Amino acid sequence: MTSQEQKDDNTLLVVDGHSLAFRAFFALPVESFSNDAGQSTNAVWGFSTMLAQVIESEHPTHLAVAFDVKGGTFRNEMLPQYKGTRDAAPEELLSQLPLIQDLLRSLGVTYIEKPGFEGDDVIGTLATMGEQAGFRTLVLSGDRDAFQLVDERITVLYPGHHFKELKHMTPDAIVEKYHVTPVQYPELAAMRGETADNIPGVPGVGDGFAAKWINEYGGLEGILEHADSIGGKKGQALRENIDQVRLNRKVNALVRDLDLGVEVGDLTFGDVDTDAAKELFAKLQFGERTRNRVLKAFNCMPVADAAQESTPDAEEEPDAVLDTVSTKDELMRWAHEHLVTVSGGREDPATTGAEEHGEQGDQQSGHCADDVAQSWILSAEGDDRPGRASCASLTFMSADGHAVILEASAFSQDDDDSLHEGVAAVLDTYASQAAVHGYKEHSHMLASAHLPLPQPVLDTKLAGYLVHPDFHPDSVERAAEHFLQIESPAESKSSSTQGAFAFDDETAEGNDEERRQHEELLLRRAGLVYKLARYLAPVIDERRQLKLLTDIEMPVSSTLSRMESYGAAIDGERLVNMRDQFAADARQAQELAWEKAGTKVNLQSPKQLQQVLFEDMGLRHSRKTKSGSYTTNAAALQDMYLKSVDNERANTFLGALLRHRETNKLKQIVQTLLDAVNPRDGRIHTTFEQTVAATGRLSSVDPNLQNIPNRNAQGREIRSAFVPGPGFISLLSSDYSQVELRIMADLSGDEALIEAFRSGRDFHKYVASLVYDLPVDDITQDQRSHVKAMSYGLAYGLSTYGLAQQLRISPAAADVLKEKYFATFGKVRDYLESLVDTAREKGYTETMFGRRRYFPGLKSTNRQARDAAERGALNAPIQGSAADIMKIAMVKADQELIKAGLRSRIILQIHDELVVEIADGEQEQATRLVKDAMEHAVEIAVPLDVSTGLGDDWQLAAH
DNA sequence: CTTCAGACGTA
DNA sequence: CGTACGTCTGAAGT
């Protein structure tokens, strides 16, 4: 036998089980990987797909995985704190290690643990064994200690910044990166230390200096011999830490000659117990795709290889058949053949309207999964920004695997044979059974082509948001990656619908090929939506969120789409004047500040300000910012301003700085508004993000119209630039008072709080009279405001410390207030505690309408993270329920306005306020209608109080 | 050219 | 050491 040749073909892959599991755990969001039993699975998923990936790319013939064993090793005896940080591994990770081992066992992979030693030592030994047996050896590890093993025949595969992107650490690569040889690497590490393992190095010495010294003195021994001649702070630090460095070097040396009781030749793999593996994958609830990929990788042994490679891949994903239609008739025929449902007949579009009446039909009537089973996919590409939307193409993909792509030029309204009419008819008839990804965005794109889009059966973007409200994929591809673990080519991931492809540019060279590729991208995207729809629908059913989706979120999309395309009219001249005035004020303040500072310090640079304030002027710094520097925020400046009365220079500088901060900020806000005015209609079209805020609120971007100043007179002036547009007479502002508190009253069932709202009196005064046990008329302004702060603080999980700070009272006094408050409103305390308790138990919170938010952080071992999660869990159902109620109200108001045939229309939502543009003659009716919709959005134990105001601009509409 | 921190606007 | 957001700016990374 040519045994040497045989061995040359052999490749041994040695895997550091713990480090790989760690890397996977921290690289993948734990909240998006868990099965119904609540078991986290992100590390298992990452581990198995990573291993499959390496097997596919490196084709090892032998494989072994090393694990650490519980209990200390010889290293702990030398260095007690060794890997102290690792023992604090989160439970969510530790619980996955046995699963990984189960999986390896079912895949026929040898894994090795050696009590008293670390996985690293097992790896060192295995790698050495492999080398001696003449194997090419690969070490898959995220632990840099493994670098010392690297030589001509041993390569370390080391995860890069993105988990799964592996670097091949060869001797050359080590030298290139660290400027030392692999043999010298542990000497370098000994000086640098290893934070991940809780090993201190020489302070101030990093890779750079360590490498420099090693090269100067030939190695660690040389350095330590000449330690006295190394100058500077770093030399000093080195001398002070020589013992530590020596110890580090001993600790980080890997043992390479353990007796593991195995031979390299035994480490073959591929003897997969398919049934056991499939059972485990089912338990972990990994997708079919993951399962097949992993099984395939492990079955790909040379022996099994030849026998059955024929079929498995091809049938996995049948490509859709791309049909060609070029006339209205052809399109109609295609739609009738492929989009019509077979079973039970599709719902008549007329009956969808009837739903409005049977408002309180509260049962989970149908199943989303059933409706979606027959659905087809509608996907548009183009610009989805309101006010400048366009549509480049439309893709229809049917459930029976057919697809049509229509270019915009083919269905523009003026085309001869009315393909436009055909598309309109198809949408009118079949859209209600379509699934789309982004109903609102599609509405804009289609509206730009004069094609109305009725409510589809499912919006996968919204459904995905309900399923994981704190994950925001920015494209279909990202969503598919997240929910289905389907990887897409990088170039298609970035933009969601903004296809920059020019269909009509047919003269260019190589255009056919580009077109084909683009069509492929569109088909693949539609295919992903198809799969997302079929994955998400049953999840929505199982969580009973169908009504939340179809009766709240989807109609809200439709309302928002109208609001966005209306936009808000702007008095541009007024805005320009304000901008100039603010700019002049800011410049004046800046001049004065510069004069006092004696330097042209950039007032917008905290760093430069720190220099001037704390070093130049020698002012006392107050609080530190989280990164360690001293804050220059308004509160701190104000404080310093008040304390510097006897220092004219500093006092004037601070005053000028504060003025500059304020006016410059206002100038900046006004300028961004000006930049956002759409020249086509002189209006600002914001985009309301419906799938961003984890609590269920909307957010507003490009520009953000939900943070226009309102707290002081100067800033509030900006609101006067928001005016009724041509054809409208005034603006209506209608807002809820104390919604969140009212929700707390309802949900807690606290009789005293409910009564406080029902009484109709000044709420905070009334509550204060109960808390302090005094007649309402005797309540002082201080008492009222203290109780008010307490009430609002409740829903935020406010600490007594925070309350004390805000009210400028002692923590003890804050504590007394809190106790008095809860003595009066005991059920509120019970309720708030129950929120956190059930969140801890179930893993998520729920709003009045079943909107969920998950809080994995509640189980964190990190106190700060846990506290933050508790506050979140306290707040989410309250803020979220308020958001639900407002969404219901705005849909209702919108529909009622339309139904009444009014031209007045909602244009903005600011969490608890609606702004309505009022047409002449409709003031009273529209006001009544909107107020009514808000007040009666839901029936709860307390009245929903809504106050309204009409005015010539947004500021004047305030009340 | 992109990313981070710090600051600050809203409910 | 109170929740939820978005935007601008300077500074430092690529």
Coordinates of N, CA and C in Angstrom, one line a residue, chain A residues 502-676:
Chain A
A502 N -32.5 49.7 -14.7 CA -33.3 50.4 -15.7 C -33.7 49.5 -16.8
F503 N -35.0 49.2 -16.8 CA -35.5 48.2 -17.7 C -35.5 48.7 -19.2
D504 N -35.6 50.1 -19.3 CA -35.9 50.6 -20.6 C -34.6 50.9 -21.4
D505 N -33.4 50.6 -20.7 CA -32.2 51.0 -21.3 C -31.6 49.8 -22.1
E506 N -32.3 49.6 -23.3 CA -32.0 48.3 -24.0 C -30.8 48.4 -24.9
T507 N -30.3 49.5 -25.1 CA -29.2 49.7 -26.1 C -27.9 49.2 -25.5
A508 N -27.7 49.3 -24.2 CA -26.4 49.0 -23.7 C -25.9 47.6 -24.0
E509 N -24.6 47.4 -24.0 CA -24.0 46.1 -24.2 C -24.3 45.2 -23.1
G510 N -24.4 43.9 -23.3 CA -24.5 43.0 -22.2 C -25.8 43.1 -21.5
N511 N -26.8 43.9 -22.0 CA -28.0 44.2 -21.3 C -28.8 43.0 -21.0
D512 N -28.8 42.1 -21.9 CA -29.7 40.9 -21.8 C -29.3 40.1 -20.5
E513 N -28.0 40.0 -20.4 CA -27.5 39.2 -19.2 C -27.9 39.9 -17.9
E514 N -27.7 41.2 -17.9 CA -28.1 42.0 -16.7 C -29.6 41.8 -16.4
R515 N -30.4 41.9 -17.5 CA -31.8 41.8 -17.3 C -32.2 40.4 -16.8
R516 N -31.5 39.4 -17.3 CA -31.8 38.0 -16.8 C -31.5 37.9 -15.3
Q517 N -30.3 38.5 -15.0 CA -30.0 38.4 -13.5 C -30.9 39.2 -12.7
H518 N -31.4 40.3 -13.2 CA -32.3 41.1 -12.4 C -33.6 40.4 -12.2
E519 N -34.1 39.8 -13.3 CA -35.3 39.0 -13.2 C -35.2 37.9 -12.2
E520 N -34.0 37.3 -12.2 CA -33.8 36.2 -11.2 C -33.9 36.8 -9.8
L521 N -33.3 38.0 -9.6 CA -33.4 38.6 -8.3 C -34.8 38.8 -7.9
L522 N -35.6 39.3 -8.8 CA -37.0 39.6 -8.5 C -37.8 38.3 -8.2
L523 N -37.5 37.3 -8.9 CA -38.2 36.0 -8.7 C -37.8 35.4 -7.3
R524 N -36.5 35.5 -7.1 CA -36.0 35.0 -5.8 C -36.7 35.8 -4.6
R525 N -36.7 37.1 -4.8 CA -37.3 37.9 -3.8 C -38.8 37.5 -3.5
A526 N -39.5 37.4 -4.6 CA -40.9 37.0 -4.5 C -41.0 35.6 -3.9
G527 N -40.1 34.7 -4.2 CA -40.1 33.4 -3.6 C -39.9 33.5 -2.1
L528 N -39.0 34.4 -1.7 CA -38.8 34.5 -0.3 C -40.0 35.0 0.5
V529 N -40.8 36.0 -0.2 CA -42.0 36.4 0.4 C -43.0 35.3 0.6
Y530 N -43.0 34.5 -0.5 CA -43.9 33.3 -0.5 C -43.6 32.4 0.7
K531 N -42.3 32.2 0.9 CA -41.9 31.3 2.1 C -42.2 32.0 3.4
L532 N -41.9 33.3 3.4 CA -42.1 34.0 4.7 C -43.6 33.9 5.1
A533 N -44.4 34.1 4.1 CA -45.9 34.1 4.3 C -46.3 32.8 4.9
R534 N -45.8 31.7 4.3 CA -46.2 30.4 4.8 C -45.5 30.0 6.2
Y535 N -44.4 30.7 6.5 CA -43.8 30.4 7.8 C -44.6 31.3 8.8
L536 N -44.9 32.5 8.5 CA -45.4 33.4 9.5 C -46.8 33.2 9.9
A537 N -47.6 32.8 8.8 CA -49.1 32.7 9.1 C -49.4 31.8 10.2
P538 N -48.9 30.6 10.2 CA -49.2 29.7 11.4 C -48.7 30.2 12.7
V539 N -47.6 31.0 12.7 CA -47.1 31.5 13.9 C -48.1 32.6 14.5
I540 N -48.6 33.4 13.5 CA -49.6 34.4 13.9 C -50.9 33.7 14.5
D541 N -51.3 32.6 13.8 CA -52.4 31.8 14.3 C -52.2 31.3 15.7
E542 N -51.0 30.7 15.9 CA -50.7 30.1 17.1 C -50.7 31.1 18.3
R543 N -50.3 32.3 18.0 CA -50.3 33.3 19.0 C -51.6 34.1 19.1
R544 N -52.5 33.7 18.3 CA -53.8 34.4 18.3 C -53.6 35.9 18.0
Q545 N -52.8 36.2 17.1 CA -52.6 37.7 16.7 C -53.2 38.0 15.4
L546 N -54.1 37.2 14.9 CA -54.6 37.5 13.6 C -55.4 38.8 13.5
K547 N -56.2 39.0 14.6 CA -57.0 40.2 14.6 C -56.1 41.4 14.7
L548 N -55.1 41.3 15.6 CA -54.2 42.4 15.7 C -53.6 42.8 14.3
L549 N -53.3 41.7 13.6 CA -52.7 41.9 12.3 C -53.7 42.5 11.2
T550 N -54.8 41.8 11.1 CA -55.7 42.2 10.0 C -56.7 43.3 10.4
D551 N -57.0 43.5 11.7 CA -57.9 44.5 12.0 C -57.2 45.8 12.6
I552 N -56.0 45.7 12.9 CA -55.3 46.9 13.4 C -54.1 47.2 12.5
E553 N -53.1 46.4 12.4 CA -51.9 46.8 11.7 C -52.1 47.0 10.2
M554 N -52.8 46.1 9.5 CA -52.9 46.3 8.1 C -53.8 47.5 7.8
P555 N -54.9 47.7 8.4 CA -55.6 49.0 8.2 C -54.8 50.2 8.5
V556 N -54.0 50.2 9.6 CA -53.2 51.3 9.9 C -52.2 51.6 8.8
S557 N -51.7 50.6 8.2 CA -50.8 50.8 7.0 C -51.5 51.6 5.9
S558 N -52.8 51.3 5.7 CA -53.5 51.9 4.7 C -53.8 53.4 5.1
T559 N -54.1 53.6 6.3 CA -54.3 55.0 6.8 C -53.0 55.8 6.7
L560 N -51.9 55.2 7.2 CA -50.6 55.9 7.1 C -50.2 56.2 5.7
S561 N -50.5 55.3 4.8 CA -50.1 55.5 3.4 C -50.8 56.8 2.9
R562 N -52.0 57.0 3.3 CA -52.7 58.2 2.9 C -52.1 59.4 3.6
M563 N -51.9 59.3 4.9 CA -51.3 60.4 5.6 C -50.0 60.9 5.0
E564 N -49.2 59.9 4.7 CA -47.9 60.2 4.2 C -47.9 60.9 2.8
S565 N -48.9 60.4 2.0 CA -48.9 61.0 0.7 C -49.6 62.4 0.7
Y566 N -50.5 62.6 1.6 CA -51.0 64.0 1.8 C -49.8 64.9 2.2
G567 N -49.1 64.5 3.3 CA -48.1 65.3 3.8 C -48.6 66.5 4.6
A568 N -47.7 67.3 5.1 CA -48.2 68.5 5.9 C -47.7 69.7 5.1
A569 N -48.7 70.7 5.0 CA -48.3 71.9 4.2 C -47.5 72.8 5.1
I570 N -46.6 73.5 4.5 CA -45.6 74.3 5.2 C -45.6 75.8 4.7
D571 N -45.5 76.7 5.7 CA -45.3 78.1 5.3 C -43.8 78.3 5.2
G572 N -43.3 78.2 4.0 CA -41.8 78.2 3.8 C -41.2 79.5 4.2
E573 N -41.9 80.6 3.9 CA -41.3 81.9 4.2 C -41.1 82.0 5.7
R574 N -42.1 81.6 6.4 CA -42.0 81.7 7.9 C -40.8 80.9 8.4
L575 N -40.7 79.7 7.8 CA -39.6 78.9 8.2 C -38.2 79.5 7.9
V576 N -38.1 80.1 6.7 CA -36.8 80.7 6.3 C -36.5 81.9 7.3
N577 N -37.5 82.7 7.6 CA -37.3 83.8 8.6 C -36.9 83.3 9.9
M578 N -37.5 82.2 10.4 CA -37.1 81.6 11.7 C -35.7 81.1 11.6
R579 N -35.4 80.4 10.5 CA -34.0 79.9 10.4 C -33.0 81.0 10.5
D580 N -33.3 82.1 9.8 CA -32.3 83.3 9.8 C -32.2 83.9 11.2
Q581 N -33.4 84.0 11.8 CA -33.3 84.6 13.2 C -32.5 83.7 14.2
F582 N -32.8 82.4 14.1 CA -32.1 81.5 15.0 C -30.6 81.5 14.7
A583 N -30.3 81.6 13.4 CA -28.9 81.6 13.0 C -28.2 82.8 13.5
A584 N -28.9 84.0 13.4 CA -28.3 85.2 13.9 C -28.0 85.1 15.4
D585 N -29.0 84.6 16.1 CA -28.9 84.5 17.6 C -27.7 83.6 17.9
A586 N -27.6 82.5 17.2 CA -26.6 81.5 17.5 C -25.2 82.1 17.2
R587 N -25.1 82.9 16.2 CA -23.9 83.5 15.8 C -23.4 84.5 16.9
Q588 N -24.4 85.2 17.3 CA -24.1 86.2 18.3 C -23.6 85.6 19.6
A589 N -24.3 84.5 20.0 CA -23.9 83.8 21.2 C -22.5 83.2 21.0
Q590 N -22.2 82.7 19.8 CA -20.9 82.1 19.5 C -19.8 83.2 19.6
E591 N -20.1 84.4 19.1 CA -19.0 85.4 19.2 C -18.7 85.7 20.6
L592 N -19.7 85.8 21.5 CA -19.4 86.1 22.9 C -18.7 85.0 23.5
A593 N -19.1 83.8 23.2 CA -18.4 82.6 23.8 C -16.9 82.6 23.4
W594 N -16.7 82.8 22.1 CA -15.3 82.8 21.6 C -14.5 83.9 22.3
E595 N -15.1 85.0 22.5 CA -14.4 86.1 23.1 C -13.9 85.7 24.5
K596 N -14.9 85.2 25.3 CA -14.6 84.8 26.6 C -13.6 83.6 26.7
A597 N -13.7 82.7 25.8 CA -12.9 81.6 25.8 C -11.5 81.9 25.3
G598 N -11.4 83.0 24.6 CA -10.1 83.4 24.0 C -9.6 82.5 22.9
T599 N -10.5 81.6 22.4 CA -10.2 80.7 21.3 C -11.4 80.4 20.6
K600 N -11.3 80.1 19.3 CA -12.4 79.8 18.5 C -12.8 78.3 18.6
V601 N -13.2 78.0 19.9 CA -13.5 76.6 20.2 C -14.8 76.3 19.4
N602 N -14.9 75.1 18.9 CA -16.1 74.6 18.2 C -17.1 74.2 19.3
L603 N -18.2 75.1 19.4 CA -19.2 74.9 20.5 C -20.0 73.6 20.3
Q604 N -19.9 73.0 19.1 CA -20.6 71.8 18.9 C -19.7 70.5 19.2
S605 N -18.6 70.8 19.7 CA -17.7 69.6 19.9 C -17.5 69.4 21.4
P606 N -18.2 68.4 22.0 CA -18.0 68.2 23.5 C -16.6 68.1 23.9
K607 N -15.8 67.5 23.0 CA -14.4 67.2 23.3 C -13.6 68.6 23.5
Q608 N -13.9 69.5 22.5 CA -13.2 70.8 22.6 C -13.7 71.6 23.8
L609 N -15.0 71.4 24.1 CA -15.6 72.1 25.2 C -15.0 71.6 26.5
Q610 N -14.8 70.3 26.6 CA -14.2 69.8 27.8 C -12.8 70.4 28.1
Q611 N -12.1 70.6 27.0 CA -10.8 71.2 27.1 C -10.9 72.6 27.7
V612 N -11.8 73.4 27.1 CA -11.9 74.8 27.6 C -12.5 74.9 29.0
L613 N -13.5 74.1 29.3 CA -14.2 74.2 30.5 C -13.4 73.7 31.7
F614 N -12.9 72.5 31.5 CA -12.3 71.8 32.7 C -10.8 72.0 32.8
E615 N -10.1 72.3 31.7 CA -8.7 72.5 31.8 C -8.3 73.9 31.7
D616 N -8.8 74.6 30.6 CA -8.5 76.0 30.4 C -9.1 76.8 31.5
M617 N -10.4 76.7 31.8 CA -11.0 77.5 32.8 C -10.9 76.9 34.2
G618 N -10.6 75.7 34.2 CA -10.4 75.0 35.5 C -11.7 74.8 36.3
L619 N -12.8 74.7 35.6 CA -14.1 74.6 36.3 C -14.2 73.2 36.9
R620 N -15.0 73.1 37.9 CA -15.3 71.8 38.5 C -16.2 71.0 37.7
H621 N -15.7 69.8 37.3 CA -16.6 68.9 36.5 C -17.6 68.3 37.4
S622 N -18.8 68.0 36.8 CA -19.8 67.3 37.5 C -19.8 65.8 37.1
R623 N -20.9 65.4 36.6 CA -21.0 64.0 36.3 C -20.1 63.6 35.1
K624 N -19.8 62.3 35.1 CA -19.0 61.8 34.0 C -20.0 61.1 33.0
T625 N -19.6 61.1 31.8 CA -20.4 60.4 30.8 C -20.0 58.9 30.8
K626 N -20.7 58.1 30.1 CA -20.5 56.6 30.3 C -19.1 56.2 29.8
S627 N -18.6 57.0 28.9 CA -17.3 56.5 28.4 C -16.1 57.2 29.2
G628 N -16.5 57.8 30.3 CA -15.4 58.3 31.2 C -15.1 59.8 31.2
S629 N -15.5 60.4 30.1 CA -15.2 61.9 30.0 C -16.2 62.6 30.8
Y630 N -16.0 63.9 31.0 CA -17.0 64.7 31.7 C -18.0 65.3 30.8
T631 N -19.3 65.2 31.3 CA -20.4 65.6 30.5 C -20.4 67.1 30.3
T632 N -20.9 67.6 29.1 CA -21.1 69.0 28.9 C -22.5 69.2 28.5
N633 N -23.4 68.3 29.0 CA -24.8 68.5 28.7 C -25.5 69.7 29.3
A634 N -26.7 70.0 28.9 CA -27.3 71.3 29.3 C -27.5 71.3 30.8
A635 N -27.8 70.2 31.4 CA -28.0 70.2 32.9 C -26.7 70.5 33.6
A636 N -25.6 69.9 33.2 CA -24.3 70.2 33.8 C -23.9 71.7 33.6
L637 N -24.1 72.1 32.3 CA -23.7 73.5 32.0 C -24.5 74.5 32.9
Q638 N -25.8 74.2 33.0 CA -26.7 75.1 33.8 C -26.2 75.1 35.3
D639 N -25.9 74.0 35.8 CA -25.3 73.8 37.1 C -24.1 74.7 37.3
M640 N -23.2 74.5 36.4 CA -21.9 75.3 36.4 C -22.2 76.8 36.3
Y641 N -23.1 77.1 35.5 CA -23.5 78.5 35.2 C -23.9 79.1 36.5
L642 N -24.8 78.5 37.3 CA -25.3 79.0 38.5 C -24.2 79.1 39.6
K643 N -23.2 78.2 39.5 CA -22.2 78.1 40.5 C -21.0 79.0 40.2
S644 N -21.0 79.7 39.1 CA -19.9 80.4 38.7 C -20.1 82.0 38.7
V645 N -21.0 82.4 39.6 CA -21.4 83.8 39.6 C -20.2 84.7 39.9
D646 N -19.2 84.2 40.7 CA -18.1 85.0 41.0 C -17.0 85.0 40.0
N647 N -17.2 84.2 39.0 CA -16.2 84.1 37.9 C -16.8 84.6 36.6
E648 N -16.6 85.9 36.4 CA -17.3 86.6 35.3 C -17.0 85.9 34.0
R649 N -15.8 85.6 33.7 CA -15.4 85.1 32.4 C -16.1 83.7 32.2
A650 N -16.0 82.8 33.1 CA -16.7 81.5 33.0 C -18.2 81.7 32.9
N651 N -18.7 82.5 33.8 CA -20.1 82.7 33.8 C -20.7 83.2 32.5
T652 N -20.0 84.2 31.9 CA -20.5 84.7 30.6 C -20.3 83.7 29.5
F653 N -19.2 83.0 29.6 CA -19.0 81.9 28.6 C -20.1 80.9 28.6
L654 N -20.4 80.4 29.9 CA -21.4 79.4 30.0 C -22.8 79.9 29.6
G655 N -23.1 81.1 29.9 CA -24.4 81.7 29.5 C -24.5 81.7 28.0
A656 N -23.4 82.1 27.3 CA -23.4 82.2 25.9 C -23.5 80.8 25.3
L657 N -22.8 79.9 25.9 CA -22.8 78.5 25.4 C -24.2 77.9 25.4
L658 N -24.8 78.1 26.6 CA -26.2 77.6 26.7 C -27.1 78.2 25.7
R659 N -27.0 79.5 25.5 CA -27.8 80.2 24.4 C -27.5 79.6 23.1
H660 N -26.2 79.4 22.8 CA -25.9 78.9 21.5 C -26.4 77.5 21.3
R661 N -26.3 76.6 22.3 CA -26.8 75.3 22.2 C -28.3 75.3 21.8
E662 N -29.1 76.1 22.5 CA -30.5 76.1 22.3 C -30.9 76.7 20.9
T663 N -30.3 77.9 20.6 CA -30.7 78.5 19.3 C -30.1 77.7 18.1
N664 N -28.9 77.2 18.3 CA -28.4 76.4 17.2 C -29.1 75.1 16.9
K665 N -29.6 74.5 18.0 CA -30.4 73.3 17.8 C -31.7 73.6 17.1
L666 N -32.3 74.8 17.4 CA -33.6 75.2 16.8 C -33.3 75.5 15.3
K667 N -32.2 76.2 15.1 CA -31.8 76.5 13.7 C -31.7 75.2 12.9
Q668 N -31.0 74.2 13.5 CA -30.8 72.9 12.8 C -32.1 72.2 12.5
I669 N -33.0 72.3 13.5 CA -34.3 71.6 13.3 C -35.1 72.3 12.1
V670 N -35.1 73.6 12.1 CA -35.8 74.4 11.1 C -35.1 74.1 9.7
Q671 N -33.8 74.0 9.7 CA -33.1 73.8 8.4 C -33.5 72.4 7.9
T672 N -33.5 71.4 8.8 CA -33.9 70.0 8.2 C -35.3 70.0 7.7
L673 N -36.2 70.8 8.4 CA -37.6 70.9 7.9 C -37.6 71.5 6.5
L674 N -36.8 72.6 6.3 CA -36.8 73.3 5.0 C -36.2 72.3 4.0
D675 N -35.2 71.6 4.3 CA -34.6 70.6 3.3 C -35.6 69.5 3.0
A676 N -36.6 69.3 3.8 CA -37.5 68.2 3.6 C -38.7 68.6 2.8

